[in-house]
């Protein structure tokens, strides 16, 4: 246990030394962390609630008021503070994106490991399912599923529906990536020796396969987060979000429905659009750098130190 902990600390230290020299990776991490910070501390960053109407001295709502000191991003057509909607909307957009991304990562990794490790009819069945989902256009399928689930009145919140639909449709790329890696790893010597000494399938997958592919899964998950956030924003913009909870996509939907462009209220639609770009760009930059560093096919080596340790553990049972 002590040796494993020391190895983990040393690997983490080596990773940070390499990562901090990559400017694009640092920029991506800064963009993502700043967005998460805004979401976590939203109540401290604005004195207004998203649904609070800001009124003038006569008690009338300030509709489409331009940015001021008290309302740094102005107000919408109902007098709501746009800045408060933006920071509280970060919570909804990031929550949907992150949860949907993690569901896609878990489902894709699970199917990819099963297909790559067992092969045969298991591989054929799972990969044919993957191929079918890859062929069907994503957006029309999601629109149909979200609309159908809402009509069924299953007592599920609109945000939960979005999370499940996005997560259960965007696992296919992860499954293919993980499968290809497992196909390579399961042929290595330390896996063959583990089988020779009587290790079962669950033990081999848990102790020898998953540790080898985990860095690749982490890097791919960051890229999936970007896609999930974009999809959530797109569906919310089309009116499939939860109108009672502000998200960046819902803000854009309200801005276009209420003629913010024709009224010249750029502060209503531009900030949520830039926020989506901010987080998506951060995830893409961070994910690409992590994939470069952690994907053995891209960085030109196979984490030989870890493989040797896993092989030694297999030799000693």
PDB file of C-alpha atoms in Angstrom:
ATOM      1  CA  UNK A   1       0.000   0.000   0.000  1.00  0.00           C
ATOM      2  CA  UNK A   2       2.811   2.396   0.893  1.00  0.00           C
ATOM      3  CA  UNK A   3       4.616   1.653  -2.387  1.00  0.00           C
ATOM      4  CA  UNK A   4       1.413   2.258  -4.360  1.00  0.00           C
ATOM      5  CA  UNK A   5       0.854   5.583  -2.591  1.00  0.00           C
ATOM      6  CA  UNK A   6       4.430   6.693  -3.240  1.00  0.00           C
ATOM      7  CA  UNK A   7       4.076   5.700  -6.896  1.00  0.00           C
ATOM      8  CA  UNK A   8       0.839   7.679  -7.146  1.00  0.00           C
ATOM      9  CA  UNK A   9       2.454  10.782  -5.606  1.00  0.00           C
ATOM     10  CA  UNK A  10       5.441  10.528  -7.907  1.00  0.00           C
ATOM     11  CA  UNK A  11       3.238  10.059 -10.985  1.00  0.00           C
ATOM     12  CA  UNK A  12       1.102  13.049  -9.957  1.00  0.00           C
ATOM     13  CA  UNK A  13       4.199  15.164  -9.434  1.00  0.00           C
ATOM     14  CA  UNK A  14       5.619  14.180 -12.833  1.00  0.00           C
ATOM     15  CA  UNK A  15       2.260  14.884 -14.473  1.00  0.00           C
ATOM     16  CA  UNK A  16       2.077  18.393 -12.954  1.00  0.00           C
ATOM     17  CA  UNK A  17       5.644  19.205 -14.007  1.00  0.00           C
ATOM     18  CA  UNK A  18       4.766  18.303 -17.584  1.00  0.00           C
ATOM     19  CA  UNK A  19       1.321  19.903 -17.560  1.00  0.00           C
ATOM     20  CA  UNK A  20       2.405  23.276 -16.199  1.00  0.00           C
ATOM     21  CA  UNK A  21       4.794  23.707 -19.128  1.00  0.00           C
ATOM     22  CA  UNK A  22       1.901  23.409 -21.588  1.00  0.00           C
ATOM     23  CA  UNK A  23       0.381  26.853 -22.107  1.00  0.00           C
ATOM     24  CA  UNK A  24      -2.787  25.618 -23.842  1.00  0.00           C
ATOM     25  CA  UNK A  25      -3.475  23.173 -21.035  1.00  0.00           C
ATOM     26  CA  UNK A  26      -3.115  25.884 -18.397  1.00  0.00           C
ATOM     27  CA  UNK A  27      -5.422  28.206 -20.323  1.00  0.00           C
ATOM     28  CA  UNK A  28      -8.024  25.448 -20.663  1.00  0.00           C
ATOM     29  CA  UNK A  29      -7.825  24.573 -16.970  1.00  0.00           C
ATOM     30  CA  UNK A  30      -8.160  28.253 -16.030  1.00  0.00           C
ATOM     31  CA  UNK A  31     -11.265  28.682 -18.181  1.00  0.00           C
ATOM     32  CA  UNK A  32     -12.975  25.597 -16.746  1.00  0.00           C
ATOM     33  CA  UNK A  33     -12.011  26.292 -13.119  1.00  0.00           C
ATOM     34  CA  UNK A  34     -13.183  29.916 -13.340  1.00  0.00           C
ATOM     35  CA  UNK A  35     -16.587  28.787 -14.647  1.00  0.00           C
ATOM     36  CA  UNK A  36     -16.893  26.230 -11.844  1.00  0.00           C
ATOM     37  CA  UNK A  37     -15.916  28.949  -9.332  1.00  0.00           C
ATOM     38  CA  UNK A  38     -18.679  31.238 -10.620  1.00  0.00           C
ATOM     39  CA  UNK A  39     -21.229  28.416 -10.373  1.00  0.00           C
ATOM     40  CA  UNK A  40     -20.223  27.450  -6.825  1.00  0.00           C
ATOM     41  CA  UNK A  41     -20.178  30.984  -5.454  1.00  0.00           C
ATOM     42  CA  UNK A  42     -23.093  32.434  -7.418  1.00  0.00           C
ATOM     43  CA  UNK A  43     -24.935  33.766  -4.315  1.00  0.00           C
ATOM     44  CA  UNK A  44     -21.835  35.733  -3.323  1.00  0.00           C
ATOM     45  CA  UNK A  45     -21.310  37.244  -6.765  1.00  0.00           C
ATOM     46  CA  UNK A  46     -24.673  38.969  -7.137  1.00  0.00           C
ATOM     47  CA  UNK A  47     -27.042  40.710  -4.690  1.00  0.00           C
ATOM     48  CA  UNK A  48     -30.077  39.747  -6.787  1.00  0.00           C
ATOM     49  CA  UNK A  49     -31.978  36.513  -7.280  1.00  0.00           C
ATOM     50  CA  UNK A  50     -32.547  35.564 -10.932  1.00  0.00           C
ATOM     51  CA  UNK A  51     -36.317  36.117 -10.646  1.00  0.00           C
ATOM     52  CA  UNK A  52     -36.056  39.460  -8.802  1.00  0.00           C
ATOM     53  CA  UNK A  53     -37.409  42.437 -10.781  1.00  0.00           C
ATOM     54  CA  UNK A  54     -35.239  45.545 -10.560  1.00  0.00           C
ATOM     55  CA  UNK A  55     -37.452  48.636 -10.373  1.00  0.00           C
ATOM     56  CA  UNK A  56     -36.920  52.346 -10.815  1.00  0.00           C
ATOM     57  CA  UNK A  57     -37.862  55.055  -8.329  1.00  0.00           C
ATOM     58  CA  UNK A  58     -41.438  55.023  -9.569  1.00  0.00           C
ATOM     59  CA  UNK A  59     -41.691  51.270  -8.922  1.00  0.00           C
ATOM     60  CA  UNK A  60     -41.699  50.280 -12.569  1.00  0.00           C
ATOM     61  CA  UNK A  61     -39.580  47.404 -13.805  1.00  0.00           C
ATOM     62  CA  UNK A  62     -36.450  48.438 -15.662  1.00  0.00           C
ATOM     63  CA  UNK A  63     -36.998  46.639 -18.974  1.00  0.00           C
ATOM     64  CA  UNK A  64     -33.982  46.305 -21.254  1.00  0.00           C
ATOM     65  CA  UNK A  65     -31.986  48.690 -19.084  1.00  0.00           C
ATOM     66  CA  UNK A  66     -28.352  48.920 -20.284  1.00  0.00           C
ATOM     67  CA  UNK A  67     -25.458  47.920 -17.998  1.00  0.00           C
ATOM     68  CA  UNK A  68     -25.010  50.076 -14.897  1.00  0.00           C
ATOM     69  CA  UNK A  69     -23.021  49.884 -11.684  1.00  0.00           C
ATOM     70  CA  UNK A  70     -25.915  48.165  -9.900  1.00  0.00           C
ATOM     71  CA  UNK A  71     -26.711  45.866 -12.844  1.00  0.00           C
ATOM     72  CA  UNK A  72     -23.362  45.225 -14.598  1.00  0.00           C
ATOM     73  CA  UNK A  73     -25.017  43.351 -17.490  1.00  0.00           C
ATOM     74  CA  UNK A  74     -28.260  45.306 -17.595  1.00  0.00           C
ATOM     75  CA  UNK A  75     -31.760  43.836 -17.370  1.00  0.00           C
ATOM     76  CA  UNK A  76     -34.005  41.774 -19.624  1.00  0.00           C
ATOM     77  CA  UNK A  77     -37.480  42.650 -20.904  1.00  0.00           C
ATOM     78  CA  UNK A  78     -39.040  41.783 -17.538  1.00  0.00           C
ATOM     79  CA  UNK A  79     -36.550  43.764 -15.455  1.00  0.00           C
ATOM     80  CA  UNK A  80     -34.534  40.761 -14.248  1.00  0.00           C
ATOM     81  CA  UNK A  81     -30.822  41.248 -13.698  1.00  0.00           C
ATOM     82  CA  UNK A  82     -28.899  39.535 -16.533  1.00  0.00           C
ATOM     83  CA  UNK A  83     -25.721  39.090 -14.457  1.00  0.00           C
ATOM     84  CA  UNK A  84     -27.579  37.135 -11.776  1.00  0.00           C
ATOM     85  CA  UNK A  85     -29.168  34.932 -14.454  1.00  0.00           C
ATOM     86  CA  UNK A  86     -25.731  34.342 -15.961  1.00  0.00           C
ATOM     87  CA  UNK A  87     -24.014  33.246 -12.732  1.00  0.00           C
ATOM     88  CA  UNK A  88     -26.949  31.127 -11.551  1.00  0.00           C
ATOM     89  CA  UNK A  89     -27.307  29.753 -15.074  1.00  0.00           C
ATOM     90  CA  UNK A  90     -23.728  28.487 -14.825  1.00  0.00           C
ATOM     91  CA  UNK A  91     -24.929  26.097 -12.115  1.00  0.00           C
ATOM     92  CA  UNK A  92     -27.602  24.560 -14.328  1.00  0.00           C
ATOM     93  CA  UNK A  93     -25.533  24.402 -17.524  1.00  0.00           C
ATOM     94  CA  UNK A  94     -22.475  22.922 -15.800  1.00  0.00           C
ATOM     95  CA  UNK A  95     -24.547  20.499 -13.721  1.00  0.00           C
ATOM     96  CA  UNK A  96     -26.337  19.125 -16.790  1.00  0.00           C
ATOM     97  CA  UNK A  97     -23.120  19.023 -18.821  1.00  0.00           C
ATOM     98  CA  UNK A  98     -21.022  17.365 -16.134  1.00  0.00           C
ATOM     99  CA  UNK A  99     -23.613  14.778 -15.077  1.00  0.00           C
ATOM    100  CA  UNK A 100     -24.466  13.883 -18.679  1.00  0.00           C
ATOM    101  CA  UNK A 101     -20.752  13.683 -19.489  1.00  0.00           C
ATOM    102  CA  UNK A 102     -20.058  11.344 -16.592  1.00  0.00           C
ATOM    103  CA  UNK A 103     -22.996   9.109 -17.546  1.00  0.00           C
ATOM    104  CA  UNK A 104     -21.672   8.917 -21.116  1.00  0.00           C
ATOM    105  CA  UNK A 105     -18.181   8.151 -19.779  1.00  0.00           C
ATOM    106  CA  UNK A 106     -19.432   5.372 -17.487  1.00  0.00           C
ATOM    107  CA  UNK A 107     -21.681   3.708 -20.094  1.00  0.00           C
ATOM    108  CA  UNK A 108     -19.089   4.008 -22.865  1.00  0.00           C
ATOM    109  CA  UNK A 109     -16.265   2.695 -20.679  1.00  0.00           C
ATOM    110  CA  UNK A 110     -18.394  -0.217 -19.447  1.00  0.00           C
ATOM    111  CA  UNK A 111     -19.413  -1.300 -22.948  1.00  0.00           C
ATOM    112  CA  UNK A 112     -15.923  -0.703 -24.341  1.00  0.00           C
ATOM    113  CA  UNK A 113     -14.282  -2.849 -21.657  1.00  0.00           C
ATOM    114  CA  UNK A 114     -16.781  -5.675 -22.135  1.00  0.00           C
ATOM    115  CA  UNK A 115     -16.468  -5.607 -25.923  1.00  0.00           C
ATOM    116  CA  UNK A 116     -12.681  -5.411 -25.962  1.00  0.00           C
ATOM    117  CA  UNK A 117     -12.003  -7.928 -23.211  1.00  0.00           C
ATOM    118  CA  UNK A 118     -14.482 -10.698 -24.015  1.00  0.00           C
ATOM    119  CA  UNK A 119     -14.589 -10.287 -27.816  1.00  0.00           C
ATOM    120  CA  UNK A 120     -16.703 -12.763 -29.811  1.00  0.00           C
ATOM    121  CA  UNK A 121     -20.454 -12.310 -29.823  1.00  0.00           C
ATOM    122  CA  UNK A 122     -20.284  -9.784 -26.958  1.00  0.00           C
ATOM    123  CA  UNK A 123     -18.018  -7.533 -29.018  1.00  0.00           C
ATOM    124  CA  UNK A 124     -20.161  -7.967 -32.141  1.00  0.00           C
ATOM    125  CA  UNK A 125     -23.431  -7.175 -30.344  1.00  0.00           C
ATOM    126  CA  UNK A 126     -22.148  -4.105 -28.478  1.00  0.00           C
ATOM    127  CA  UNK A 127     -20.347  -2.665 -31.493  1.00  0.00           C
ATOM    128  CA  UNK A 128     -23.417  -3.117 -33.732  1.00  0.00           C
ATOM    129  CA  UNK A 129     -25.471  -1.178 -31.164  1.00  0.00           C
ATOM    130  CA  UNK A 130     -22.751   1.473 -31.190  1.00  0.00           C
ATOM    131  CA  UNK A 131     -22.798   1.627 -34.995  1.00  0.00           C
ATOM    132  CA  UNK A 132     -26.579   2.087 -35.060  1.00  0.00           C
ATOM    133  CA  UNK A 133     -26.395   5.031 -32.628  1.00  0.00           C
ATOM    134  CA  UNK A 134     -23.535   6.558 -34.612  1.00  0.00           C
ATOM    135  CA  UNK A 135     -25.549   6.423 -37.842  1.00  0.00           C
ATOM    136  CA  UNK A 136     -28.716   8.035 -36.440  1.00  0.00           C
ATOM    137  CA  UNK A 137     -28.509  11.879 -36.467  1.00  0.00           C
ATOM    138  CA  UNK A 138     -28.107  13.030 -32.868  1.00  0.00           C
ATOM    139  CA  UNK A 139     -30.200  16.177 -32.775  1.00  0.00           C
ATOM    140  CA  UNK A 140     -33.436  14.811 -34.308  1.00  0.00           C
ATOM    141  CA  UNK A 141     -33.219  11.711 -32.092  1.00  0.00           C
ATOM    142  CA  UNK A 142     -32.738  13.815 -28.962  1.00  0.00           C
ATOM    143  CA  UNK A 143     -35.606  16.109 -29.885  1.00  0.00           C
ATOM    144  CA  UNK A 144     -37.918  13.122 -30.325  1.00  0.00           C
ATOM    145  CA  UNK A 145     -36.792  11.471 -27.076  1.00  0.00           C
ATOM    146  CA  UNK A 146     -37.029  14.614 -24.940  1.00  0.00           C
ATOM    147  CA  UNK A 147     -40.448  15.523 -26.333  1.00  0.00           C
ATOM    148  CA  UNK A 148     -41.716  11.947 -25.898  1.00  0.00           C
ATOM    149  CA  UNK A 149     -40.516  11.637 -22.305  1.00  0.00           C
ATOM    150  CA  UNK A 150     -42.154  14.926 -21.406  1.00  0.00           C
ATOM    151  CA  UNK A 151     -45.454  13.856 -22.941  1.00  0.00           C
ATOM    152  CA  UNK A 152     -45.397  10.634 -20.933  1.00  0.00           C
ATOM    153  CA  UNK A 153     -45.653  12.634 -17.683  1.00  0.00           C
ATOM    154  CA  UNK A 154     -43.201  10.464 -15.758  1.00  0.00           C
ATOM    155  CA  UNK A 155     -42.835  13.010 -12.945  1.00  0.00           C
ATOM    156  CA  UNK A 156     -39.227  13.596 -14.028  1.00  0.00           C
ATOM    157  CA  UNK A 157     -37.872  17.136 -14.098  1.00  0.00           C
ATOM    158  CA  UNK A 158     -36.918  18.576 -17.519  1.00  0.00           C
ATOM    159  CA  UNK A 159     -33.282  18.827 -16.406  1.00  0.00           C
ATOM    160  CA  UNK A 160     -33.213  15.139 -15.473  1.00  0.00           C
ATOM    161  CA  UNK A 161     -34.629  14.267 -18.890  1.00  0.00           C
ATOM    162  CA  UNK A 162     -31.883  16.308 -20.584  1.00  0.00           C
ATOM    163  CA  UNK A 163     -29.164  14.667 -18.479  1.00  0.00           C
ATOM    164  CA  UNK A 164     -30.385  11.134 -19.226  1.00  0.00           C
ATOM    165  CA  UNK A 165     -30.932  11.698 -22.953  1.00  0.00           C
ATOM    166  CA  UNK A 166     -27.546  13.346 -23.515  1.00  0.00           C
ATOM    167  CA  UNK A 167     -25.691  10.863 -21.320  1.00  0.00           C
ATOM    168  CA  UNK A 168     -27.281   7.780 -22.867  1.00  0.00           C
ATOM    169  CA  UNK A 169     -26.689   8.911 -26.461  1.00  0.00           C
ATOM    170  CA  UNK A 170     -23.127  10.241 -26.313  1.00  0.00           C
ATOM    171  CA  UNK A 171     -21.223   7.214 -25.006  1.00  0.00           C
ATOM    172  CA  UNK A 172     -20.438   5.718 -28.423  1.00  0.00           C
ATOM    173  CA  UNK A 173     -17.095   7.458 -29.061  1.00  0.00           C
ATOM    174  CA  UNK A 174     -15.871   6.506 -25.582  1.00  0.00           C
ATOM    175  CA  UNK A 175     -16.888   2.880 -26.139  1.00  0.00           C
ATOM    176  CA  UNK A 176     -14.914   2.623 -29.376  1.00  0.00           C
ATOM    177  CA  UNK A 177     -11.850   4.326 -27.900  1.00  0.00           C
ATOM    178  CA  UNK A 178     -11.826   2.155 -24.765  1.00  0.00           C
ATOM    179  CA  UNK A 179     -12.423  -1.027 -26.775  1.00  0.00           C
ATOM    180  CA  UNK A 180      -9.408  -0.373 -28.996  1.00  0.00           C
ATOM    181  CA  UNK A 181      -7.184   0.149 -25.958  1.00  0.00           C
ATOM    182  CA  UNK A 182      -8.493  -2.948 -24.155  1.00  0.00           C
ATOM    183  CA  UNK A 183      -7.877  -5.067 -27.258  1.00  0.00           C
ATOM    184  CA  UNK A 184      -4.217  -4.066 -27.063  1.00  0.00           C
ATOM    185  CA  UNK A 185      -3.794  -4.338 -23.289  1.00  0.00           C
ATOM    186  CA  UNK A 186      -5.398  -7.772 -22.890  1.00  0.00           C
ATOM    187  CA  UNK A 187      -2.705  -9.297 -25.130  1.00  0.00           C
ATOM    188  CA  UNK A 188       0.163  -8.088 -22.955  1.00  0.00           C
ATOM    189  CA  UNK A 189       2.298 -10.440 -20.931  1.00  0.00           C
ATOM    190  CA  UNK A 190       1.171  -9.363 -17.471  1.00  0.00           C
ATOM    191  CA  UNK A 191      -2.483 -10.121 -18.353  1.00  0.00           C
ATOM    192  CA  UNK A 192      -1.529 -13.548 -19.740  1.00  0.00           C
ATOM    193  CA  UNK A 193       0.402 -14.329 -16.549  1.00  0.00           C
ATOM    194  CA  UNK A 194      -2.515 -13.222 -14.397  1.00  0.00           C
ATOM    195  CA  UNK A 195      -4.725 -15.690 -16.281  1.00  0.00           C
ATOM    196  CA  UNK A 196      -2.105 -18.407 -15.923  1.00  0.00           C
ATOM    197  CA  UNK A 197      -2.102 -18.144 -12.126  1.00  0.00           C
ATOM    198  CA  UNK A 198      -5.902 -18.426 -12.029  1.00  0.00           C
ATOM    199  CA  UNK A 199      -7.062 -14.798 -11.846  1.00  0.00           C
ATOM    200  CA  UNK A 200     -10.716 -14.379 -12.814  1.00  0.00           C
ATOM    201  CA  UNK A 201     -12.174 -11.978 -15.354  1.00  0.00           C
ATOM    202  CA  UNK A 202     -13.362  -9.470 -12.742  1.00  0.00           C
ATOM    203  CA  UNK A 203      -9.953  -9.437 -11.041  1.00  0.00           C
ATOM    204  CA  UNK A 204      -8.084  -8.928 -14.326  1.00  0.00           C
ATOM    205  CA  UNK A 205     -10.401  -6.126 -15.453  1.00  0.00           C
ATOM    206  CA  UNK A 206     -10.331  -4.381 -12.064  1.00  0.00           C
ATOM    207  CA  UNK A 207      -6.632  -4.764 -11.290  1.00  0.00           C
ATOM    208  CA  UNK A 208      -4.945  -4.808 -14.687  1.00  0.00           C
ATOM    209  CA  UNK A 209      -7.207  -3.403 -17.420  1.00  0.00           C
ATOM    210  CA  UNK A 210      -8.886  -0.412 -15.753  1.00  0.00           C
ATOM    211  CA  UNK A 211      -5.683   1.104 -14.264  1.00  0.00           C
ATOM    212  CA  UNK A 212      -4.099   1.072 -17.725  1.00  0.00           C
ATOM    213  CA  UNK A 213      -7.003   2.764 -19.523  1.00  0.00           C
ATOM    214  CA  UNK A 214      -8.050   5.179 -16.745  1.00  0.00           C
ATOM    215  CA  UNK A 215      -5.819   8.076 -17.913  1.00  0.00           C
ATOM    216  CA  UNK A 216      -7.312   7.809 -21.386  1.00  0.00           C
ATOM    217  CA  UNK A 217     -10.851   7.744 -19.959  1.00  0.00           C
ATOM    218  CA  UNK A 218     -10.142  10.882 -17.917  1.00  0.00           C
ATOM    219  CA  UNK A 219      -8.846  12.770 -20.965  1.00  0.00           C
ATOM    220  CA  UNK A 220     -11.795  11.676 -23.116  1.00  0.00           C
ATOM    221  CA  UNK A 221     -14.297  12.609 -20.391  1.00  0.00           C
ATOM    222  CA  UNK A 222     -13.102  16.222 -20.414  1.00  0.00           C
ATOM    223  CA  UNK A 223     -13.781  16.375 -24.161  1.00  0.00           C
ATOM    224  CA  UNK A 224     -17.235  14.839 -23.665  1.00  0.00           C
ATOM    225  CA  UNK A 225     -18.064  17.553 -21.112  1.00  0.00           C
ATOM    226  CA  UNK A 226     -17.644  20.186 -23.810  1.00  0.00           C
ATOM    227  CA  UNK A 227     -20.043  18.340 -26.129  1.00  0.00           C
ATOM    228  CA  UNK A 228     -22.585  17.782 -23.334  1.00  0.00           C
ATOM    229  CA  UNK A 229     -22.620  21.486 -22.407  1.00  0.00           C
ATOM    230  CA  UNK A 230     -23.069  22.506 -26.048  1.00  0.00           C
ATOM    231  CA  UNK A 231     -25.891  19.985 -26.532  1.00  0.00           C
ATOM    232  CA  UNK A 232     -27.664  21.135 -23.348  1.00  0.00           C
ATOM    233  CA  UNK A 233     -27.418  24.746 -24.473  1.00  0.00           C
ATOM    234  CA  UNK A 234     -28.733  23.848 -27.929  1.00  0.00           C
ATOM    235  CA  UNK A 235     -31.708  21.899 -26.583  1.00  0.00           C
ATOM    236  CA  UNK A 236     -32.514  24.638 -24.064  1.00  0.00           C
ATOM    237  CA  UNK A 237     -32.287  27.241 -26.842  1.00  0.00           C
ATOM    238  CA  UNK A 238     -34.869  25.206 -28.787  1.00  0.00           C
ATOM    239  CA  UNK A 239     -37.204  25.404 -25.801  1.00  0.00           C
ATOM    240  CA  UNK A 240     -36.555  21.960 -24.282  1.00  0.00           C
ATOM    241  CA  UNK A 241     -34.893  23.225 -21.106  1.00  0.00           C
ATOM    242  CA  UNK A 242     -36.509  24.050 -17.781  1.00  0.00           C
ATOM    243  CA  UNK A 243     -37.974  27.576 -18.041  1.00  0.00           C
ATOM    244  CA  UNK A 244     -38.139  27.853 -14.242  1.00  0.00           C
ATOM    245  CA  UNK A 245     -34.367  27.471 -13.850  1.00  0.00           C
ATOM    246  CA  UNK A 246     -32.059  29.781 -15.796  1.00  0.00           C
ATOM    247  CA  UNK A 247     -29.374  28.173 -17.901  1.00  0.00           C
ATOM    248  CA  UNK A 248     -27.260  29.733 -20.612  1.00  0.00           C
ATOM    249  CA  UNK A 249     -29.302  28.024 -23.319  1.00  0.00           C
ATOM    250  CA  UNK A 250     -32.569  29.130 -21.705  1.00  0.00           C
ATOM    251  CA  UNK A 251     -31.286  32.712 -21.548  1.00  0.00           C
ATOM    252  CA  UNK A 252     -30.595  32.614 -25.287  1.00  0.00           C
ATOM    253  CA  UNK A 253     -34.053  31.160 -25.891  1.00  0.00           C
ATOM    254  CA  UNK A 254     -35.680  33.981 -23.905  1.00  0.00           C
ATOM    255  CA  UNK A 255     -33.535  36.624 -25.609  1.00  0.00           C
ATOM    256  CA  UNK A 256     -34.540  35.524 -29.118  1.00  0.00           C
ATOM    257  CA  UNK A 257     -38.198  34.943 -28.222  1.00  0.00           C
ATOM    258  CA  UNK A 258     -38.439  38.408 -26.656  1.00  0.00           C
ATOM    259  CA  UNK A 259     -36.778  40.260 -29.538  1.00  0.00           C
ATOM    260  CA  UNK A 260     -33.634  41.285 -27.701  1.00  0.00           C
ATOM    261  CA  UNK A 261     -31.786  41.686 -31.014  1.00  0.00           C
ATOM    262  CA  UNK A 262     -34.361  44.016 -32.558  1.00  0.00           C
ATOM    263  CA  UNK A 263     -34.349  46.033 -29.328  1.00  0.00           C
ATOM    264  CA  UNK A 264     -30.553  46.311 -29.398  1.00  0.00           C
ATOM    265  CA  UNK A 265     -30.243  44.589 -25.996  1.00  0.00           C
ATOM    266  CA  UNK A 266     -26.894  42.931 -26.735  1.00  0.00           C
ATOM    267  CA  UNK A 267     -26.284  42.458 -23.003  1.00  0.00           C
ATOM    268  CA  UNK A 268     -29.142  39.931 -22.894  1.00  0.00           C
ATOM    269  CA  UNK A 269     -27.920  37.438 -25.541  1.00  0.00           C
ATOM    270  CA  UNK A 270     -24.162  38.058 -25.860  1.00  0.00           C
ATOM    271  CA  UNK A 271     -23.038  37.105 -22.290  1.00  0.00           C
ATOM    272  CA  UNK A 272     -24.635  33.597 -22.257  1.00  0.00           C
ATOM    273  CA  UNK A 273     -23.264  32.925 -25.746  1.00  0.00           C
ATOM    274  CA  UNK A 274     -19.756  33.937 -24.659  1.00  0.00           C
ATOM    275  CA  UNK A 275     -20.110  31.853 -21.474  1.00  0.00           C
ATOM    276  CA  UNK A 276     -20.890  28.736 -23.538  1.00  0.00           C
ATOM    277  CA  UNK A 277     -17.865  29.421 -25.739  1.00  0.00           C
ATOM    278  CA  UNK A 278     -15.726  30.053 -22.622  1.00  0.00           C
ATOM    279  CA  UNK A 279     -16.445  26.681 -21.021  1.00  0.00           C
ATOM    280  CA  UNK A 280     -16.474  24.691 -24.259  1.00  0.00           C
ATOM    281  CA  UNK A 281     -13.135  26.153 -25.346  1.00  0.00           C
ATOM    282  CA  UNK A 282     -11.664  25.412 -21.918  1.00  0.00           C
ATOM    283  CA  UNK A 283     -12.800  21.777 -22.031  1.00  0.00           C
ATOM    284  CA  UNK A 284     -11.480  21.302 -25.569  1.00  0.00           C
ATOM    285  CA  UNK A 285      -8.066  22.820 -24.784  1.00  0.00           C
ATOM    286  CA  UNK A 286      -7.753  20.874 -21.524  1.00  0.00           C
ATOM    287  CA  UNK A 287      -9.014  17.634 -23.047  1.00  0.00           C
ATOM    288  CA  UNK A 288      -6.678  17.813 -26.043  1.00  0.00           C
ATOM    289  CA  UNK A 289      -3.653  18.418 -23.824  1.00  0.00           C
ATOM    290  CA  UNK A 290      -4.614  15.612 -21.441  1.00  0.00           C
ATOM    291  CA  UNK A 291      -5.127  13.246 -24.356  1.00  0.00           C
ATOM    292  CA  UNK A 292      -1.722  14.177 -25.755  1.00  0.00           C
ATOM    293  CA  UNK A 293      -0.100  13.481 -22.407  1.00  0.00           C
ATOM    294  CA  UNK A 294      -2.029  10.386 -21.387  1.00  0.00           C
ATOM    295  CA  UNK A 295      -2.890   8.590 -24.620  1.00  0.00           C
ATOM    296  CA  UNK A 296      -0.014   6.189 -25.346  1.00  0.00           C
ATOM    297  CA  UNK A 297      -0.817   6.197 -29.074  1.00  0.00           C
ATOM    298  CA  UNK A 298      -0.261   9.948 -29.208  1.00  0.00           C
ATOM    299  CA  UNK A 299       2.663  10.447 -26.881  1.00  0.00           C
ATOM    300  CA  UNK A 300       4.698   7.597 -28.324  1.00  0.00           C
ATOM    301  CA  UNK A 301       5.205   5.486 -25.207  1.00  0.00           C
ATOM    302  CA  UNK A 302       3.189   3.023 -23.135  1.00  0.00           C
ATOM    303  CA  UNK A 303       3.639   4.090 -19.506  1.00  0.00           C
ATOM    304  CA  UNK A 304       6.286   1.423 -19.122  1.00  0.00           C
ATOM    305  CA  UNK A 305       6.755   2.024 -15.410  1.00  0.00           C
ATOM    306  CA  UNK A 306       3.108   1.311 -14.632  1.00  0.00           C
ATOM    307  CA  UNK A 307       3.067  -1.742 -16.885  1.00  0.00           C
ATOM    308  CA  UNK A 308       6.094  -3.195 -15.116  1.00  0.00           C
ATOM    309  CA  UNK A 309       4.514  -2.680 -11.703  1.00  0.00           C
ATOM    310  CA  UNK A 310       1.266  -4.309 -12.835  1.00  0.00           C
ATOM    311  CA  UNK A 311       3.283  -7.195 -14.278  1.00  0.00           C
ATOM    312  CA  UNK A 312       5.165  -7.663 -10.997  1.00  0.00           C
ATOM    313  CA  UNK A 313       1.868  -7.730  -9.096  1.00  0.00           C
ATOM    314  CA  UNK A 314       0.517 -10.336 -11.493  1.00  0.00           C
ATOM    315  CA  UNK A 315       3.626 -12.492 -11.037  1.00  0.00           C
ATOM    316  CA  UNK A 316       3.204 -12.405  -7.268  1.00  0.00           C
ATOM    317  CA  UNK A 317      -0.509 -13.102  -7.423  1.00  0.00           C
TER     318      UNK A 317
END
